[in-house]
Short mmCIF file of C-alpha atoms in Angstrom, two decimals:
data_model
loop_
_atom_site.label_atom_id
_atom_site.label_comp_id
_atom_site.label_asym_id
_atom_site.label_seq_id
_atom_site.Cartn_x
_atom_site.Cartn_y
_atom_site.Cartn_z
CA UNK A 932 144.67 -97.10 -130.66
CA UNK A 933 147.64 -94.87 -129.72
CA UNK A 934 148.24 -95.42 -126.50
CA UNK A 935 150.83 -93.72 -124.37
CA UNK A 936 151.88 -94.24 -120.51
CA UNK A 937 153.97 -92.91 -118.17
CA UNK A 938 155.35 -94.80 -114.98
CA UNK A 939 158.21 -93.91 -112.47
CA UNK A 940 156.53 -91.29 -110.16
CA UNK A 941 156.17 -91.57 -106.39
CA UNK A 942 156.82 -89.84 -103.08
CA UNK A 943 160.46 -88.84 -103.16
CA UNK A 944 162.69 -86.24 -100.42
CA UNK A 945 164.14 -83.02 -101.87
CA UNK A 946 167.61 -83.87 -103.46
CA UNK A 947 166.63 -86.79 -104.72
CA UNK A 948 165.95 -88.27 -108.21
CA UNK A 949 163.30 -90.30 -109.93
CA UNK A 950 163.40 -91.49 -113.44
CA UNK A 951 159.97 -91.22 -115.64
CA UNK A 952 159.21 -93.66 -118.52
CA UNK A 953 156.79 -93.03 -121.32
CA UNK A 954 156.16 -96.04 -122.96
CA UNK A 955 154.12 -96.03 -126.23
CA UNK A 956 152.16 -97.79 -128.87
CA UNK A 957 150.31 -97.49 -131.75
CA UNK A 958 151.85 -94.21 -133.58
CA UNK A 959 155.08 -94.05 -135.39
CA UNK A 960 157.14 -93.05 -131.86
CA UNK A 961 160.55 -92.46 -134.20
CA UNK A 962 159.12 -90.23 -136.25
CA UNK A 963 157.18 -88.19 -133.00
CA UNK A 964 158.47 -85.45 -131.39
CA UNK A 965 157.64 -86.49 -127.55
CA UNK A 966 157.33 -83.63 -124.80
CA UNK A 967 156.90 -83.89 -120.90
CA UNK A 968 154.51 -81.58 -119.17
CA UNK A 969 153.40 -81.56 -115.59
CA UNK A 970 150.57 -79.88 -113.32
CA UNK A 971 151.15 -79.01 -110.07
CA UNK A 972 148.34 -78.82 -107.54
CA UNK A 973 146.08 -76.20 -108.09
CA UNK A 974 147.77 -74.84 -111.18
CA UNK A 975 147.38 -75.07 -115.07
CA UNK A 976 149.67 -77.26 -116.87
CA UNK A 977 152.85 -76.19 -117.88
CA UNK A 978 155.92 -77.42 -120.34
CA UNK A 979 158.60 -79.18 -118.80
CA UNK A 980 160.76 -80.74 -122.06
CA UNK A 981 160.49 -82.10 -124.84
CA UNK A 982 162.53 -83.96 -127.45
CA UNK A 983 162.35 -84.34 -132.15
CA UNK A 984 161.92 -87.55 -133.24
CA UNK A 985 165.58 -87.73 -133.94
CA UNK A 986 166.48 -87.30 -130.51
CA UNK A 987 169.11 -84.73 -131.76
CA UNK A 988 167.30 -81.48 -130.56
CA UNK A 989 166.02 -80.74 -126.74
CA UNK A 990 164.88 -77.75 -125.08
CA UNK A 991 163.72 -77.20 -121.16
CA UNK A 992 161.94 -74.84 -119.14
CA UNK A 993 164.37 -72.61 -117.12
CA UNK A 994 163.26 -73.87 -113.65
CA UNK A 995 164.47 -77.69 -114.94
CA UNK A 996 166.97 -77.06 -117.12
CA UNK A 997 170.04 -78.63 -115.66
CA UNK A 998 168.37 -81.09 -113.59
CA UNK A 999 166.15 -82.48 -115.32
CA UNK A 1000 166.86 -84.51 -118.36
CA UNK A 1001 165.20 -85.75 -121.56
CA UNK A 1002 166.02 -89.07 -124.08
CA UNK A 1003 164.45 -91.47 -125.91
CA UNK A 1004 164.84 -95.00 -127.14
CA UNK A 1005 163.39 -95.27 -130.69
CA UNK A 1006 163.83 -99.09 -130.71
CA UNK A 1007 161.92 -99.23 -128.02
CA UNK A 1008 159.18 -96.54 -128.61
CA UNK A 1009 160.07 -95.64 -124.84
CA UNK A 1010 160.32 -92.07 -123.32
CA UNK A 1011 162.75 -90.90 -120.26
CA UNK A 1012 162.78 -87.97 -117.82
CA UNK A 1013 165.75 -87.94 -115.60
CA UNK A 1014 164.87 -85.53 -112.58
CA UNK A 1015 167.73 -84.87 -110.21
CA UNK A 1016 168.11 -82.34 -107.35
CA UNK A 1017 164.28 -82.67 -107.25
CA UNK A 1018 162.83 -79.68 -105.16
CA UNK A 1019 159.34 -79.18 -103.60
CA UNK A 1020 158.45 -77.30 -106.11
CA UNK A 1021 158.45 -80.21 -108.66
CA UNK A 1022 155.65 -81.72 -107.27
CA UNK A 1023 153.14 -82.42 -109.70
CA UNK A 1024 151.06 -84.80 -112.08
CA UNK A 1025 153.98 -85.65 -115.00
CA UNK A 1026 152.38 -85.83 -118.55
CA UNK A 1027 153.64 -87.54 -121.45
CA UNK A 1028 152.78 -86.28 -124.92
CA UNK A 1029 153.31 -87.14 -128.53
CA UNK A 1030 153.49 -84.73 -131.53
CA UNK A 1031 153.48 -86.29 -134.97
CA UNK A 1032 154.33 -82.96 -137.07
CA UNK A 1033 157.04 -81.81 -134.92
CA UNK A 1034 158.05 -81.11 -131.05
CA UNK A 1035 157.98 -77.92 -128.95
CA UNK A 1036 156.67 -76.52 -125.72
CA UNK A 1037 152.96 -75.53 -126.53
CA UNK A 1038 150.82 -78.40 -125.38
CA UNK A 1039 147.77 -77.72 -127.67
CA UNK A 1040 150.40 -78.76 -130.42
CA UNK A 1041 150.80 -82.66 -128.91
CA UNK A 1042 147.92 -84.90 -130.17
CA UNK A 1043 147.90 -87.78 -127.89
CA UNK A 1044 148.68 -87.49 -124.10
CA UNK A 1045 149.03 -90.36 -121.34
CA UNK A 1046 147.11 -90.55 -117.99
CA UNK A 1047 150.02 -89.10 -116.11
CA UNK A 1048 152.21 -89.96 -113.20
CA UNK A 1049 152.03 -88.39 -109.46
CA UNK A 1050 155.59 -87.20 -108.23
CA UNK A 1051 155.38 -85.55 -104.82
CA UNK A 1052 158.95 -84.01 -103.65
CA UNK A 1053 159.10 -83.37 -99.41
CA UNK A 1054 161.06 -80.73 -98.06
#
């Protein structure tokens, strides 16, 4: 029944942003830590952000941090990702994920995960 889904992706020129959403049902969303992870072609997933349930604590891996950011909208069980200064590099299939005991960057951690969003970046 939990049920989580991202939206926002799509074919974008280096420099430029996009804005993810995560929208979800069916858990307790304010009490979830929610994280964003992301596999780019050919490679394993990896961490991008993630977010407590508070919204008072973030952390980023070092090739996003300071372009990319995270927030959430408890009232709205909704999940962001701001990307700006997107690079090539970015490109990937975004993930949104939902942790119910806490929040971090390990994905086996995260116990429900959405059907992910393409974002391509051109040079």
């Amino acid at each position: 029944q939990v049920r989580l889904e991202e939206s926002g992706g799509g074919l974008v020129q280096a420099g430029n942003s996009l804005r993810l959403s995560c929208v979800t049902s069916g858990l307790p969303f304010s009490r979830a830590g929610m994280g964003w992870f992301r596999q780019p072609p050919g490679k394993e997933r990896e961490f991008v952000a993630t977010i407590n349930w508070e919204g008072v604590h973030t952390y980023y891996t070092d090739t996003v941090r300071g372009r990319f950011t995270i927030s959430r909208d408890n009232a709205k069980n909704t999940a962001y990702l701001q990307m700006n200064s997107l690079k090539p590099e970015d490109t990937a299939v975004y993930y949104c994920a939902a942790d119910t005991i806490g929040y971090g960057s390990e994905s086996d951690t995260y116990q429900y995960w959405g059907q992910g969003t393409q974002v391509t970046v051109s040079s």
